[in-house]
Amino acid sequence: MRNKHFKTSFNWKYEGTSFTKDLSTKQKVILLLLWLVAGAIGYYVFHPVISYKTVSGFIYVIYIIVLIGLISLFFKKSSVSYGKSSFKITALKIILGLSVIWVLGSLAVCNPVFMASYFADRIQIENVDFDKVKEVDFTKTPIIDRDSTIVLGDRVMGEMPELVSQFEVSEEYTQISYKDSVYRVTPLEYAGFFKYLGNQDEGIPAYILVNSVTGEAELVKLADLGLDGMKYVPSGYFNHDLYRKLQMQYPTTIFGEPSFEIDEEGHPWYICTTYDYAAFETRKTVSGVVLFDPITGDSTKYDDVLDAPTWVDRIYPESLVTEQVNQNGSLQDGFINSVIGQKNVTYTSEGYNYLAQDGDIYIYSGITSANKDSSNLGFVLVDLRTHQAMKISSPGANETSAMASAEGEVKNYGYTSTFPLLVNVNGSPVYMMALKDDSGLIKMYAMVDASDYQKVATIASDEGFENLKKKFLALEGTQTMDKDELETKEITIESVQILAIEDTTKCFLTDTEHNRYKFTITDQNEDVAAFLKAQDVVTITYSPQEDVNLIQSIETK
């Protein structure tokens, strides 16, 4: 066979199935240094986690194999034959073979198809009664949703012209329990690379705090708290990049997306959850948490999340929690049952919200059957700090139906509903939501009975939650209404209007004194409502309201 020569500055030559090399010591040193520098630059730029359970870990296995090959150039002068077996080649084949087996074996075996119960048990859910959910406390009810919070935060930021030109508002807005109420908090971030260069010495000077109950927004300047600026942040560059700083401190630890929180003194922190995999990138679980101080760059690692300070609210991310709850509800009887038959298979609703209780933040979502119809089988609450999970069996309407019912109640305004909260009103599960206009501003609040979504109460946002609760309890069929708050009188009807709203039919009356009333038509009163007309004299028992009075019962003469 004719030899083919490929000339390079390193005098490489191909001869059949062998490579021969005639490199000087200087050339060997240059090759080795170039590879070491490339590896160092790559590690600094991408700061990957060094773990055999991650993709980045295997990339560095390949890097080290090549590095060993380059080092071997210093100890072997003869050709390296690929047509004959050698210890080096055999070892290389074994390493690569085991790597491929590890990756493919992990993906093929450690998955829900073969290990359904293993995945279903990632979260332990306790079945409890609804009384585990405390009576609604309107001072700790996060009714302001994320989108409205962003609007409020941008508004308060716009009032600080000296900051707007240099910084932007992050859209992170972590839900936290703070100073005996509930808030969303988010940091400022650099408005680009050049703004970072101009402000890196002082760091990020402030964060935004929005009360999730009242909607009050505040830009908190760290200097007012006696603190320096935050220098190690996600929007930083070089050594001020939070992700790089964190991975350099813990090179073998697997991290997710850190969340921004503040302690009870207002000091900012990044809560950095750590993770582990059962095998290669499979069955992700929380292994601990790192509290990172963005001002100093110092951090503390907790291998047990329960050892972390109790002011920390979000260790378990919402996406992981909902994934675990879904797998717990769908894989209990095996993977095949989750696809075919689907006996006792349940999933979470298409959305979630938050509930504050005992100083912790719980994620709430409904539990629905596999066919995802318009009803819920119950609800699930998971503590984002401790991972404690509770399931409450309470059949009723799902969140989408409740939202549509609330929107139908104010159809003339065209408001849209936020994803509802689940609250305890006099021992019963009730959906509570905000109603917003086209600009995203909250105009009204609503309560919808979780068991019977035809029962809807709405109120203007400035009238207070207690009045909303009273109005809800005044709905017909509610036995918990205080009789002392009801009034009875005889009226002469001036006009009658019957409207069908979603699946509910309501009757609206105006009397000759121009007072307005309404009630929901049910099996008990439909015979009366169907024949009402102007000039009829009726006796009503009703709950007085500022706008439209709520009729509890109506009788004709």
XYZ file of C-alpha atoms in Angstrom:
557
model
C 0.000 0.000 0.000
C 1.332 3.406 -0.925
C 2.131 5.612 2.040
C 0.314 8.909 2.228
C 2.142 11.744 3.947
C 0.395 14.677 5.661
C 2.996 17.282 6.500
C 2.478 19.577 9.469
C 4.737 21.584 11.710
C 4.600 18.627 14.083
C 5.722 16.104 11.417
C 2.717 13.777 11.728
C 2.743 10.944 9.199
C 0.104 8.334 8.399
C 1.373 4.838 7.586
C -1.356 2.303 6.979
C -3.006 1.611 10.324
C -0.364 3.360 12.455
C 0.473 6.889 13.450
C 4.102 7.714 13.916
C 5.289 10.871 15.530
C 8.543 12.606 15.645
C 7.886 15.487 18.040
C 10.483 17.502 19.815
C 10.198 18.082 23.531
C 9.291 21.698 22.855
C 6.420 20.664 20.594
C 5.161 18.213 23.197
C 5.220 20.929 25.852
C 3.337 23.319 23.561
C 0.644 20.722 22.872
C 0.252 19.987 26.558
C 0.137 23.650 27.564
C -2.404 24.486 24.861
C -4.684 21.699 26.044
C -4.330 22.727 29.691
C -5.055 26.361 28.850
C -8.057 25.360 26.739
C -9.401 23.265 29.612
C -8.884 26.062 32.127
C -10.591 28.632 29.909
C -13.451 26.247 29.195
C -13.942 25.559 32.892
C -13.908 29.279 33.751
C -16.317 30.249 30.969
C -18.817 27.412 31.388
C -18.144 26.560 35.085
C -19.687 23.088 34.758
C -20.367 20.776 37.672
C -17.829 17.978 37.950
C -20.029 14.961 38.485
C -20.290 11.595 36.756
C -24.088 11.975 36.980
C -24.201 14.987 34.648
C -23.462 15.766 31.015
C -20.744 18.247 31.968
C -19.006 15.558 34.010
C -18.690 13.298 30.976
C -17.365 16.134 28.851
C -14.525 16.467 31.330
C -13.929 12.707 31.279
C -13.170 13.082 27.571
C -10.977 16.080 28.302
C -8.954 14.132 30.874
C -8.577 11.123 28.528
C -7.065 13.400 25.871
C -4.903 15.060 28.525
C -3.525 11.668 29.597
C -2.805 10.879 25.959
C -0.833 14.098 25.570
C 1.168 13.415 28.734
C 1.994 9.960 27.440
C 3.863 11.557 24.543
C 6.656 12.302 26.981
C 7.127 8.620 27.840
C 6.712 6.779 24.515
C 8.739 7.367 21.399
C 7.602 4.466 19.279
C 4.502 4.558 17.149
C 1.075 3.959 18.594
C -0.469 1.178 16.541
C -4.250 1.054 16.203
C -4.096 -2.173 14.304
C -2.667 -4.078 17.240
C -3.857 -4.426 20.768
C -2.057 -2.517 23.502
C -2.664 -1.822 27.149
C -3.308 1.852 26.456
C -5.846 1.217 23.717
C -7.526 -1.518 25.690
C -7.832 0.759 28.723
C -9.245 3.534 26.542
C -11.834 1.189 25.062
C -12.841 -0.016 28.519
C -13.263 3.546 29.830
C -15.304 4.660 26.835
C -17.340 1.461 26.873
C -18.176 1.785 30.544
C -19.098 5.435 30.012
C -21.514 4.553 27.207
C -23.005 1.709 29.264
C -23.441 4.050 32.246
C -25.202 6.738 30.228
C -27.412 4.501 28.104
C -28.090 2.117 30.981
C -29.184 4.961 33.224
C -31.536 6.391 30.626
C -32.892 2.982 29.656
C -33.389 1.454 33.097
C -33.734 4.288 35.635
C -36.938 5.782 34.276
C -40.662 5.575 35.112
C -41.228 2.745 32.636
C -39.169 0.243 34.646
C -39.068 1.921 38.075
C -42.529 3.415 38.479
C -42.764 3.008 42.265
C -39.248 4.437 42.654
C -40.390 7.661 40.957
C -43.789 7.705 42.662
C -42.112 7.700 46.092
C -40.059 10.836 45.518
C -42.669 12.651 47.603
C -44.727 11.337 50.498
C -48.254 12.768 50.542
C -50.369 12.523 53.678
C -54.157 12.353 53.366
C -55.651 14.864 55.809
C -58.952 16.562 56.557
C -59.640 20.080 55.361
C -59.374 21.425 58.916
C -55.578 21.195 58.480
C -56.009 24.350 56.413
C -56.445 27.190 58.867
C -59.307 29.691 58.661
C -58.481 32.359 56.106
C -56.352 35.217 57.452
C -56.730 38.131 55.074
C -53.477 39.705 56.321
C -51.626 36.671 54.916
C -53.587 35.943 51.749
C -51.400 36.524 48.642
C -54.153 37.701 46.317
C -51.842 39.846 44.131
C -50.582 37.536 41.394
C -47.215 37.559 39.664
C -48.280 39.570 36.590
C -49.819 42.328 38.708
C -46.743 42.307 40.926
C -44.520 42.931 37.904
C -46.667 45.941 36.945
C -46.432 47.330 40.481
C -42.675 46.752 40.642
C -42.053 48.473 37.303
C -44.133 51.414 38.475
C -42.099 51.967 41.652
C -38.860 51.513 39.704
C -39.972 54.209 37.284
C -40.097 56.645 40.194
C -36.305 56.264 40.646
C -34.770 57.949 37.550
C -31.253 57.727 39.014
C -31.529 53.919 38.947
C -33.546 53.337 35.775
C -30.657 54.285 33.506
C -28.298 51.770 35.112
C -30.434 48.892 36.339
C -33.470 46.817 35.407
C -36.001 44.959 37.523
C -35.609 41.198 37.538
C -38.870 39.319 36.920
C -37.997 36.659 39.517
C -40.396 37.835 42.277
C -40.073 35.026 44.814
C -43.128 34.500 47.064
C -42.008 34.791 50.701
C -43.404 35.053 54.206
C -41.995 38.237 55.718
C -42.790 40.231 58.855
C -46.026 38.356 59.551
C -47.414 38.890 56.051
C -46.734 37.695 52.501
C -44.647 39.456 49.877
C -42.955 38.978 46.550
C -39.358 40.135 46.375
C -37.018 40.608 43.425
C -33.576 42.173 42.953
C -32.476 44.796 40.498
C -30.058 43.627 37.818
C -27.457 45.224 35.582
C -28.866 46.700 32.373
C -26.161 45.137 30.201
C -22.405 44.548 30.150
C -21.287 48.173 30.054
C -23.617 49.118 32.917
C -21.984 46.296 34.884
C -18.525 47.729 34.197
C -19.616 51.119 35.493
C -21.266 49.807 38.669
C -19.353 46.648 39.602
C -17.462 48.264 42.485
C -20.667 49.320 44.265
C -22.807 46.395 43.111
C -26.595 46.175 42.880
C -27.934 48.841 45.286
C -31.535 47.759 45.915
C -34.358 45.262 45.612
C -38.129 45.617 45.216
C -40.617 44.361 47.796
C -44.331 44.065 46.942
C -46.982 43.226 49.532
C -49.062 40.406 48.033
C -52.107 41.396 50.106
C -52.274 45.172 49.712
C -50.246 45.672 46.543
C -47.962 48.218 48.224
C -44.614 48.275 46.429
C -41.350 49.551 47.861
C -37.854 49.908 46.494
C -35.549 48.977 49.363
C -32.102 50.571 49.164
C -29.428 48.475 50.859
C -27.619 51.606 52.016
C -30.668 52.478 54.126
C -30.226 49.123 55.894
C -26.545 49.803 56.523
C -25.516 47.245 53.868
C -23.233 47.387 50.850
C -24.435 46.599 47.352
C -24.868 43.065 45.980
C -21.760 42.233 43.951
C -22.332 38.532 43.197
C -25.530 38.302 41.172
C -26.860 36.378 38.136
C -26.524 39.461 35.929
C -22.871 39.966 36.923
C -19.887 39.106 34.751
C -16.486 37.494 35.277
C -15.859 36.750 38.970
C -19.071 38.561 39.936
C -21.251 36.024 38.115
C -23.262 34.269 40.847
C -23.346 30.938 39.011
C -19.554 30.962 38.461
C -18.844 31.982 42.053
C -21.132 29.272 43.380
C -19.754 26.493 41.185
C -16.173 27.469 41.966
C -16.937 27.175 45.680
C -18.657 23.796 45.258
C -17.253 22.253 42.037
C -18.861 18.826 42.499
C -22.285 20.039 43.678
C -25.277 20.066 41.334
C -27.244 23.320 41.515
C -30.469 24.534 39.946
C -31.737 28.105 39.596
C -31.093 30.071 42.825
C -34.042 32.033 44.231
C -33.771 35.493 45.751
C -35.066 35.989 49.301
C -34.559 38.294 52.275
C -34.335 37.438 55.953
C -36.407 39.134 58.659
C -33.893 42.020 58.842
C -34.146 42.647 55.097
C -30.695 41.228 54.294
C -30.681 39.750 50.747
C -29.758 36.107 50.101
C -29.753 33.657 47.243
C -31.253 30.309 48.209
C -29.341 27.752 46.128
C -30.939 24.327 46.200
C -28.589 21.383 45.634
C -29.636 18.224 43.798
C -28.683 14.616 43.248
C -29.586 12.037 40.612
C -30.202 8.343 41.112
C -28.161 7.701 37.964
C -27.152 9.729 34.905
C -29.517 12.750 34.765
C -32.423 10.662 36.107
C -34.742 10.831 39.159
C -33.787 14.278 40.379
C -34.086 14.890 44.121
C -33.177 17.721 46.485
C -30.029 16.928 48.486
C -29.538 20.138 50.466
C -29.293 23.896 50.201
C -26.637 26.606 50.100
C -27.340 30.085 51.481
C -25.294 32.547 49.441
C -24.647 36.136 50.532
C -24.555 38.266 47.337
C -22.924 41.153 49.213
C -19.829 39.336 50.499
C -19.783 36.192 48.358
C -19.762 33.994 51.468
C -21.973 30.931 51.674
C -23.134 28.200 54.039
C -24.070 24.704 52.932
C -26.739 22.578 54.651
C -26.870 18.890 53.734
C -30.224 18.624 55.504
C -32.732 21.259 54.390
C -34.365 21.217 57.834
C -31.123 22.624 59.290
C -31.493 25.792 57.211
C -32.926 28.903 58.935
C -36.715 28.882 59.195
C -37.059 32.248 57.425
C -36.063 30.485 54.195
C -39.261 29.872 52.213
C -38.363 28.270 48.885
C -35.993 25.317 48.843
C -38.085 22.957 46.722
C -38.847 24.609 43.343
C -42.434 24.611 42.111
C -41.638 22.753 38.893
C -40.019 19.849 40.749
C -42.842 19.667 43.312
C -45.577 19.490 40.664
C -43.597 16.856 38.749
C -43.263 14.762 41.911
C -46.949 15.110 42.798
C -47.956 14.113 39.263
C -45.741 11.031 39.342
C -47.011 10.122 42.798
C -50.585 10.290 41.515
C -50.007 8.500 38.222
C -47.400 5.786 38.907
C -48.655 4.139 42.099
C -49.984 1.134 40.137
C -47.229 1.035 37.550
C -46.350 2.780 34.323
C -48.648 0.701 32.117
C -51.648 1.626 34.267
C -50.710 5.302 33.953
C -51.079 4.999 30.175
C -53.637 2.220 29.691
C -56.631 1.877 31.971
C -55.512 4.756 34.227
C -57.225 3.332 37.301
C -56.818 5.718 40.273
C -54.539 7.943 38.165
C -54.550 11.609 39.172
C -52.694 14.753 38.142
C -52.405 18.319 39.373
C -54.413 21.127 37.810
C -52.930 23.210 35.031
C -51.665 25.872 37.389
C -50.789 26.563 41.001
C -50.840 29.278 43.599
C -49.493 29.910 47.087
C -50.831 29.670 50.612
C -49.103 31.118 53.683
C -49.439 29.100 56.878
C -47.378 28.960 60.079
C -44.708 31.195 58.586
C -44.121 28.916 55.588
C -45.157 29.167 51.951
C -47.145 26.258 50.539
C -47.762 25.606 46.869
C -51.397 24.777 46.166
C -52.890 22.921 43.209
C -56.033 20.934 42.554
C -56.047 17.174 41.996
C -58.018 15.954 39.012
C -58.580 12.602 37.322
C -56.630 11.417 34.291
C -59.288 12.668 31.876
C -58.802 16.200 33.261
C -62.507 17.098 33.286
C -64.047 20.223 34.832
C -63.989 18.859 38.383
C -61.387 18.310 41.068
C -61.098 15.300 43.337
C -59.335 17.337 45.991
C -56.347 19.553 46.619
C -52.678 19.211 47.437
C -50.546 21.512 49.585
C -46.750 21.201 49.681
C -44.463 23.187 51.981
C -41.711 24.620 49.760
C -39.264 24.649 52.682
C -39.804 21.268 54.339
C -41.360 19.227 51.477
C -44.284 18.285 53.746
C -47.188 17.372 51.469
C -50.890 17.133 52.338
C -53.761 15.923 50.196
C -57.313 16.989 51.009
C -60.169 15.027 49.489
C -62.862 17.533 48.544
C -64.725 16.911 45.271
C -65.866 20.021 43.465
C -65.272 22.398 40.600
C -61.788 22.836 39.226
C -59.976 26.164 39.081
C -60.837 26.854 35.458
C -64.558 26.496 36.131
C -64.295 28.738 39.182
C -62.442 31.375 37.170
C -65.081 31.281 34.430
C -67.835 31.596 37.025
C -66.189 34.645 38.615
C -65.664 36.259 35.213
C -69.289 35.572 34.310
C -70.448 37.379 37.445
C -68.865 40.613 36.144
C -69.314 39.891 32.459
C -70.380 43.452 31.741
C -66.946 44.724 32.811
C -64.924 42.214 30.820
C -62.529 41.490 33.685
C -60.305 38.404 33.685
C -59.635 36.220 36.701
C -56.285 35.318 38.204
C -55.566 31.692 39.076
C -57.427 31.198 42.362
C -56.231 30.627 45.900
C -57.784 27.935 48.034
C -58.866 29.328 51.424
C -60.822 28.076 54.393
C -64.022 30.063 54.967
C -65.973 28.824 57.981
C -64.560 25.326 57.530
C -65.335 25.023 53.809
C -62.965 25.193 50.808
C -63.474 28.400 48.851
C -61.696 29.735 45.781
C -60.553 33.311 46.072
C -59.281 35.307 43.107
C -58.656 38.795 41.784
C -60.418 40.225 38.734
C -58.263 42.408 36.491
C -58.883 44.815 33.633
C -57.085 44.798 30.283
C -54.137 46.770 31.683
C -53.538 44.173 34.409
C -54.805 46.306 37.284
C -56.900 44.589 39.949
C -60.435 45.989 40.059
C -62.407 43.430 42.050
C -62.079 40.331 44.223
C -64.226 37.225 44.085
C -65.025 34.150 46.177
C -66.365 30.982 44.575
C -67.575 27.946 46.482
C -65.203 25.087 45.611
C -68.008 22.535 45.910
C -70.642 24.533 44.004
C -69.120 27.087 41.650
C -72.549 28.650 41.053
C -72.122 30.420 44.382
C -70.108 33.526 43.588
C -69.539 36.730 45.524
C -67.694 39.743 44.103
C -66.649 43.048 45.564
C -64.699 46.143 44.501
C -61.026 45.933 45.419
C -61.257 48.879 47.819
C -64.138 47.453 49.908
C -62.037 44.998 51.914
C -61.850 41.228 52.210
C -64.061 41.048 55.293
C -66.946 42.528 53.311
C -66.272 39.989 50.577
C -66.480 37.213 53.138
C -69.785 38.537 54.496
C -71.161 38.806 51.009
C -70.116 35.242 50.235
C -71.721 33.898 53.406
C -74.933 35.675 52.476
C -75.362 33.561 49.362
C -78.531 31.448 49.306
C -78.149 27.996 50.742
C -75.365 29.077 53.077
C -76.286 28.046 56.594
C -73.473 29.911 58.318
C -74.867 33.416 57.713
C -75.577 35.296 60.917
C -79.359 35.848 61.030
C -78.825 39.187 62.753
C -77.371 40.514 59.496
C -80.497 39.646 57.472
C -83.442 41.948 56.932
C -87.014 41.188 55.841
C -89.367 43.561 54.078
C -92.133 43.821 51.514
C -91.304 45.396 48.164
C -93.127 46.239 44.945
C -91.232 45.097 41.861
C -90.497 47.698 39.212
C -88.480 45.518 36.809
C -87.323 41.917 36.479
C -84.389 40.587 34.485
C -83.231 36.972 34.276
C -79.703 36.290 32.992
C -77.907 33.023 32.256
C -74.251 33.331 33.275
C -72.183 30.255 32.391
C -74.084 27.406 34.092
C -75.879 29.686 36.539
C -79.188 31.536 36.113
C -79.677 34.687 38.154
C -82.697 36.902 38.715
C -82.195 40.680 39.115
C -84.939 42.845 40.612
C -85.460 46.563 41.018
C -88.183 47.829 43.374
C -90.219 51.007 43.103
C -87.774 52.734 45.460
C -84.973 51.978 42.982
C -83.235 49.477 45.267
C -81.573 46.581 43.454
C -81.566 42.892 44.394
C -80.411 39.579 42.991
C -80.622 35.869 43.723
C -79.628 32.618 42.077
C -82.477 30.552 40.669
C -82.524 27.066 42.189
C -84.908 24.132 42.408
C -86.354 25.668 45.574
C -87.284 29.063 44.116
C -87.615 28.529 40.357
C -91.436 28.328 40.498
C -91.546 31.784 42.068
C -88.857 33.333 39.894
C -90.399 32.155 36.616
C -93.600 34.187 37.106
C -92.258 37.401 38.658
C -93.304 40.578 36.849
C -93.546 44.317 37.364
C -95.974 45.516 40.063
C -95.835 42.196 41.936
C -95.646 42.614 45.702
C -93.235 40.144 47.321
C -91.725 39.579 50.736
C -87.952 39.116 50.739
C -85.316 38.222 53.288
C -82.018 39.700 52.166
C -78.496 40.747 53.117
C -77.977 44.498 52.612
C -75.043 45.370 50.334
C -73.635 48.631 49.048
C -74.463 47.812 45.446
C -76.862 44.920 44.808
C -78.584 43.354 47.811
C -78.505 39.557 48.115
C -81.897 37.875 48.511
C -81.941 34.837 50.776
C -85.598 33.962 50.264
C -88.554 35.396 48.358
C -92.292 34.819 48.755
C -95.196 36.096 46.651
C -98.533 37.242 48.067
